[in-house]
């Protein structure tokens, strides 16, 4: 992450935080908020760590959503 990308990262993380919260993906939203805060404070190493954590949580959340669809199909 480059310093000039932190403003864009903050904007994207904010949107992602809100979208994930709206579908009840609270852990995804929490991680997106941490990325948003790291971007606000211009802490790219923190943001990078939270991005990795977010990626892992998204994998688990996606699997859970797919299971819900499969069970209701």
mmCIF file of N, CA and C in Angstrom:
data_model
loop_
_atom_site.group_PDB
_atom_site.id
_atom_site.type_symbol
_atom_site.label_atom_id
_atom_site.label_comp_id
_atom_site.label_asym_id
_atom_site.label_seq_id
_atom_site.Cartn_x
_atom_site.Cartn_y
_atom_site.Cartn_z
ATOM 1 N N UNK A 1 0.842 -1.188 0.000
ATOM 2 C CA UNK A 1 0.000 0.000 0.000
ATOM 3 C C UNK A 1 0.880 1.241 0.000
ATOM 4 N N UNK A 2 0.600 2.098 -0.914
ATOM 5 C CA UNK A 2 1.334 3.357 -1.009
ATOM 6 C C UNK A 2 0.560 4.451 -0.268
ATOM 7 N N UNK A 3 1.291 5.430 0.211
ATOM 8 C CA UNK A 3 0.663 6.511 0.977
ATOM 9 C C UNK A 3 -0.430 7.214 0.176
ATOM 10 N N UNK A 4 -0.212 7.387 -1.123
ATOM 11 C CA UNK A 4 -1.205 8.095 -1.926
ATOM 12 C C UNK A 4 -2.489 7.283 -2.112
ATOM 13 N N UNK A 5 -2.429 5.995 -1.854
ATOM 14 C CA UNK A 5 -3.612 5.153 -1.971
ATOM 15 C C UNK A 5 -4.429 5.083 -0.682
ATOM 16 N N UNK A 6 -3.940 5.662 0.373
ATOM 17 C CA UNK A 6 -4.621 5.542 1.658
ATOM 18 C C UNK A 6 -5.986 6.230 1.663
ATOM 19 N N UNK A 7 -6.122 7.331 0.957
ATOM 20 C CA UNK A 7 -7.415 8.018 0.893
ATOM 21 C C UNK A 7 -8.432 7.132 0.188
ATOM 22 N N UNK A 8 -8.020 6.526 -0.915
ATOM 23 C CA UNK A 8 -8.910 5.620 -1.643
ATOM 24 C C UNK A 8 -9.224 4.379 -0.809
ATOM 25 N N UNK A 9 -8.226 3.861 -0.117
ATOM 26 C CA UNK A 9 -8.438 2.708 0.745
ATOM 27 C C UNK A 9 -9.452 3.038 1.835
ATOM 28 N N UNK A 10 -9.323 4.196 2.419
ATOM 29 C CA UNK A 10 -10.274 4.610 3.464
ATOM 30 C C UNK A 10 -11.692 4.654 2.911
ATOM 31 N N UNK A 11 -11.863 5.217 1.727
ATOM 32 C CA UNK A 11 -13.183 5.323 1.108
ATOM 33 C C UNK A 11 -13.765 3.939 0.822
ATOM 34 N N UNK A 12 -12.950 3.073 0.247
ATOM 35 C CA UNK A 12 -13.418 1.723 -0.076
ATOM 36 C C UNK A 12 -13.734 0.916 1.181
ATOM 37 N N UNK A 13 -12.882 1.031 2.183
ATOM 38 C CA UNK A 13 -13.116 0.308 3.436
ATOM 39 C C UNK A 13 -14.405 0.777 4.101
ATOM 40 N N UNK A 14 -14.657 2.075 4.050
ATOM 41 C CA UNK A 14 -15.888 2.627 4.626
ATOM 42 C C UNK A 14 -17.114 2.035 3.931
ATOM 43 N N UNK A 15 -17.084 2.012 2.605
ATOM 44 C CA UNK A 15 -18.201 1.444 1.843
ATOM 45 C C UNK A 15 -18.375 -0.038 2.137
ATOM 46 N N UNK A 16 -17.272 -0.754 2.198
ATOM 47 C CA UNK A 16 -17.301 -2.183 2.463
ATOM 48 C C UNK A 16 -17.833 -2.461 3.869
ATOM 49 N N UNK A 17 -17.432 -1.631 4.809
ATOM 50 C CA UNK A 17 -17.902 -1.760 6.195
ATOM 51 C C UNK A 17 -19.416 -1.642 6.249
ATOM 52 N N UNK A 18 -19.955 -0.641 5.591
ATOM 53 C CA UNK A 18 -21.398 -0.416 5.609
ATOM 54 C C UNK A 18 -22.156 -1.522 4.890
ATOM 55 N N UNK A 19 -21.658 -1.936 3.737
ATOM 56 C CA UNK A 19 -22.332 -2.975 2.959
ATOM 57 C C UNK A 19 -22.360 -4.302 3.711
ATOM 58 N N UNK A 20 -21.244 -4.656 4.313
ATOM 59 C CA UNK A 20 -21.189 -5.925 5.032
ATOM 60 C C UNK A 20 -22.067 -5.887 6.288
ATOM 61 N N UNK A 21 -22.108 -4.760 6.955
ATOM 62 C CA UNK A 21 -22.973 -4.633 8.132
ATOM 63 C C UNK A 21 -24.444 -4.763 7.738
ATOM 64 N N UNK A 22 -24.786 -4.258 6.566
ATOM 65 C CA UNK A 22 -26.191 -4.292 6.136
ATOM 66 C C UNK A 22 -26.699 -5.709 5.874
ATOM 67 N N UNK A 23 -25.783 -6.661 5.636
ATOM 68 C CA UNK A 23 -26.219 -8.052 5.440
ATOM 69 C C UNK A 23 -25.910 -8.917 6.663
ATOM 70 N N UNK A 24 -25.465 -8.282 7.732
ATOM 71 C CA UNK A 24 -25.226 -9.002 8.976
ATOM 72 C C UNK A 24 -23.859 -9.654 9.089
ATOM 73 N N UNK A 25 -22.948 -9.306 8.209
ATOM 74 C CA UNK A 25 -21.592 -9.864 8.258
ATOM 75 C C UNK A 25 -20.744 -8.990 9.188
ATOM 76 N N UNK A 26 -21.000 -9.131 10.473
ATOM 77 C CA UNK A 26 -20.403 -8.242 11.468
ATOM 78 C C UNK A 26 -18.880 -8.355 11.554
ATOM 79 N N UNK A 27 -18.344 -9.552 11.435
ATOM 80 C CA UNK A 27 -16.884 -9.691 11.506
ATOM 81 C C UNK A 27 -16.205 -9.086 10.286
ATOM 82 N N UNK A 28 -16.842 -9.198 9.140
ATOM 83 C CA UNK A 28 -16.314 -8.550 7.931
ATOM 84 C C UNK A 28 -16.353 -7.041 8.133
ATOM 85 N N UNK A 29 -17.466 -6.546 8.625
ATOM 86 C CA UNK A 29 -17.621 -5.108 8.873
ATOM 87 C C UNK A 29 -16.584 -4.603 9.875
ATOM 88 N N UNK A 30 -16.345 -5.376 10.923
ATOM 89 C CA UNK A 30 -15.359 -5.010 11.939
ATOM 90 C C UNK A 30 -13.967 -4.866 11.312
ATOM 91 N N UNK A 31 -13.601 -5.839 10.487
ATOM 92 C CA UNK A 31 -12.277 -5.792 9.856
ATOM 93 C C UNK A 31 -12.172 -4.628 8.874
ATOM 94 N N UNK A 32 -13.243 -4.365 8.151
ATOM 95 C CA UNK A 32 -13.248 -3.222 7.237
ATOM 96 C C UNK A 32 -13.087 -1.916 8.020
ATOM 97 N N UNK A 33 -13.699 -1.829 9.177
ATOM 98 C CA UNK A 33 -13.557 -0.630 10.023
ATOM 99 C C UNK A 33 -12.101 -0.462 10.469
ATOM 100 N N UNK A 34 -11.452 -1.560 10.816
ATOM 101 C CA UNK A 34 -10.041 -1.484 11.217
ATOM 102 C C UNK A 34 -9.175 -1.002 10.055
ATOM 103 N N UNK A 35 -9.494 -1.438 8.846
ATOM 104 C CA UNK A 35 -8.763 -0.969 7.662
ATOM 105 C C UNK A 35 -9.018 0.520 7.459
ATOM 106 N N UNK A 36 -10.264 0.921 7.604
ATOM 107 C CA UNK A 36 -10.628 2.334 7.470
ATOM 108 C C UNK A 36 -9.840 3.197 8.460
ATOM 109 N N UNK A 37 -9.770 2.756 9.707
ATOM 110 C CA UNK A 37 -9.030 3.517 10.730
ATOM 111 C C UNK A 37 -7.530 3.558 10.422
ATOM 112 N N UNK A 38 -6.977 2.436 9.980
ATOM 113 C CA UNK A 38 -5.552 2.404 9.643
ATOM 114 C C UNK A 38 -5.264 3.355 8.488
ATOM 115 N N UNK A 39 -6.162 3.406 7.516
ATOM 116 C CA UNK A 39 -5.982 4.313 6.383
ATOM 117 C C UNK A 39 -6.078 5.771 6.833
ATOM 118 N N UNK A 40 -7.025 6.066 7.725
ATOM 119 C CA UNK A 40 -7.164 7.429 8.250
ATOM 120 C C UNK A 40 -5.893 7.886 8.950
ATOM 121 N N UNK A 41 -5.243 6.951 9.651
ATOM 122 C CA UNK A 41 -4.033 7.267 10.407
ATOM 123 C C UNK A 41 -2.770 7.093 9.579
ATOM 124 N N UNK A 42 -2.945 6.747 8.297
ATOM 125 C CA UNK A 42 -1.823 6.541 7.379
ATOM 126 C C UNK A 42 -0.850 5.485 7.917
ATOM 127 N N UNK A 43 -1.408 4.339 8.270
ATOM 128 C CA UNK A 43 -0.632 3.214 8.791
ATOM 129 C C UNK A 43 -0.756 2.031 7.826
ATOM 130 N N UNK A 44 -0.004 2.068 6.723
ATOM 131 C CA UNK A 44 -0.160 1.015 5.721
ATOM 132 C C UNK A 44 0.148 -0.390 6.222
ATOM 133 N N UNK A 45 1.085 -0.539 7.137
ATOM 134 C CA UNK A 45 1.393 -1.890 7.629
ATOM 135 C C UNK A 45 0.207 -2.452 8.419
ATOM 136 N N UNK A 46 -0.458 -1.611 9.200
ATOM 137 C CA UNK A 46 -1.657 -2.055 9.927
ATOM 138 C C UNK A 46 -2.772 -2.406 8.952
ATOM 139 N N UNK A 47 -2.946 -1.563 7.950
ATOM 140 C CA UNK A 47 -3.986 -1.812 6.952
ATOM 141 C C UNK A 47 -3.720 -3.131 6.233
ATOM 142 N N UNK A 48 -2.489 -3.392 5.905
ATOM 143 C CA UNK A 48 -2.114 -4.632 5.216
ATOM 144 C C UNK A 48 -2.457 -5.853 6.078
ATOM 145 N N UNK A 49 -2.169 -5.775 7.361
ATOM 146 C CA UNK A 49 -2.499 -6.883 8.267
ATOM 147 C C UNK A 49 -3.995 -7.114 8.330
ATOM 148 N N UNK A 50 -4.759 -6.037 8.427
ATOM 149 C CA UNK A 50 -6.208 -6.173 8.484
ATOM 150 C C UNK A 50 -6.771 -6.639 7.147
ATOM 151 N N UNK A 51 -6.134 -6.261 6.036
ATOM 152 C CA UNK A 51 -6.583 -6.743 4.728
ATOM 153 C C UNK A 51 -6.457 -8.261 4.644
ATOM 154 N N UNK A 52 -5.364 -8.794 5.157
ATOM 155 C CA UNK A 52 -5.185 -10.243 5.174
ATOM 156 C C UNK A 52 -6.276 -10.882 6.024
ATOM 157 N N UNK A 53 -6.535 -10.314 7.189
ATOM 158 C CA UNK A 53 -7.576 -10.824 8.081
ATOM 159 C C UNK A 53 -8.948 -10.742 7.417
ATOM 160 N N UNK A 54 -9.200 -9.641 6.719
ATOM 161 C CA UNK A 54 -10.470 -9.471 6.009
ATOM 162 C C UNK A 54 -10.618 -10.538 4.928
ATOM 163 N N UNK A 55 -9.556 -10.800 4.207
ATOM 164 C CA UNK A 55 -9.611 -11.818 3.159
ATOM 165 C C UNK A 55 -10.006 -13.174 3.733
ATOM 166 N N UNK A 56 -9.411 -13.538 4.856
ATOM 167 C CA UNK A 56 -9.737 -14.813 5.495
ATOM 168 C C UNK A 56 -11.188 -14.856 5.941
ATOM 169 N N UNK A 57 -11.664 -13.769 6.518
ATOM 170 C CA UNK A 57 -13.051 -13.704 6.981
ATOM 171 C C UNK A 57 -14.023 -13.754 5.803
ATOM 172 N N UNK A 58 -13.669 -13.131 4.692
ATOM 173 C CA UNK A 58 -14.523 -13.165 3.511
ATOM 174 C C UNK A 58 -14.666 -14.584 2.965
ATOM 175 N N UNK A 59 -13.600 -15.350 3.016
ATOM 176 C CA UNK A 59 -13.663 -16.740 2.568
ATOM 177 C C UNK A 59 -14.674 -17.509 3.412
ATOM 178 N N UNK A 60 -14.580 -17.360 4.718
ATOM 179 C CA UNK A 60 -15.503 -18.065 5.608
ATOM 180 C C UNK A 60 -16.937 -17.578 5.432
ATOM 181 N N UNK A 61 -17.113 -16.279 5.302
ATOM 182 C CA UNK A 61 -18.451 -15.706 5.137
ATOM 183 C C UNK A 61 -19.065 -16.145 3.813
ATOM 184 N N UNK A 62 -18.278 -16.161 2.769
ATOM 185 C CA UNK A 62 -18.775 -16.601 1.460
ATOM 186 C C UNK A 62 -19.246 -18.050 1.518
ATOM 187 N N UNK A 63 -18.482 -18.883 2.192
ATOM 188 C CA UNK A 63 -18.883 -20.292 2.339
ATOM 189 C C UNK A 63 -20.196 -20.403 3.100
ATOM 190 N N UNK A 64 -20.344 -19.612 4.147
ATOM 191 C CA UNK A 64 -21.578 -19.651 4.942
ATOM 192 C C UNK A 64 -22.774 -19.182 4.110
ATOM 193 N N UNK A 65 -22.591 -18.166 3.305
ATOM 194 C CA UNK A 65 -23.672 -17.667 2.451
ATOM 195 C C UNK A 65 -24.048 -18.716 1.417
ATOM 196 N N UNK A 66 -23.057 -19.359 0.818
ATOM 197 C CA UNK A 66 -23.332 -20.406 -0.169
ATOM 198 C C UNK A 66 -24.114 -21.558 0.460
ATOM 199 N N UNK A 67 -23.772 -21.919 1.682
ATOM 200 C CA UNK A 67 -24.497 -22.987 2.371
ATOM 201 C C UNK A 67 -25.960 -22.587 2.586
ATOM 202 N N UNK A 68 -26.202 -21.333 2.929
ATOM 203 C CA UNK A 68 -27.571 -20.864 3.116
ATOM 204 C C UNK A 68 -28.361 -20.991 1.811
ATOM 205 N N UNK A 69 -27.760 -20.584 0.697
ATOM 206 C CA UNK A 69 -28.436 -20.687 -0.586
ATOM 207 C C UNK A 69 -28.687 -22.137 -0.968
ATOM 208 N N UNK A 70 -27.732 -22.992 -0.725
ATOM 209 C CA UNK A 70 -27.888 -24.408 -1.059
ATOM 210 C C UNK A 70 -29.002 -25.046 -0.239
ATOM 211 N N UNK A 71 -29.113 -24.658 1.019
ATOM 212 C CA UNK A 71 -30.153 -25.217 1.894
ATOM 213 C C UNK A 71 -31.544 -24.707 1.550
ATOM 214 N N UNK A 72 -31.638 -23.569 0.890
ATOM 215 C CA UNK A 72 -32.946 -22.996 0.543
ATOM 216 C C UNK A 72 -33.294 -23.194 -0.920
ATOM 217 N N UNK A 73 -32.458 -23.907 -1.636
ATOM 218 C CA UNK A 73 -32.715 -24.104 -3.074
ATOM 219 C C UNK A 73 -33.676 -25.242 -3.323
#
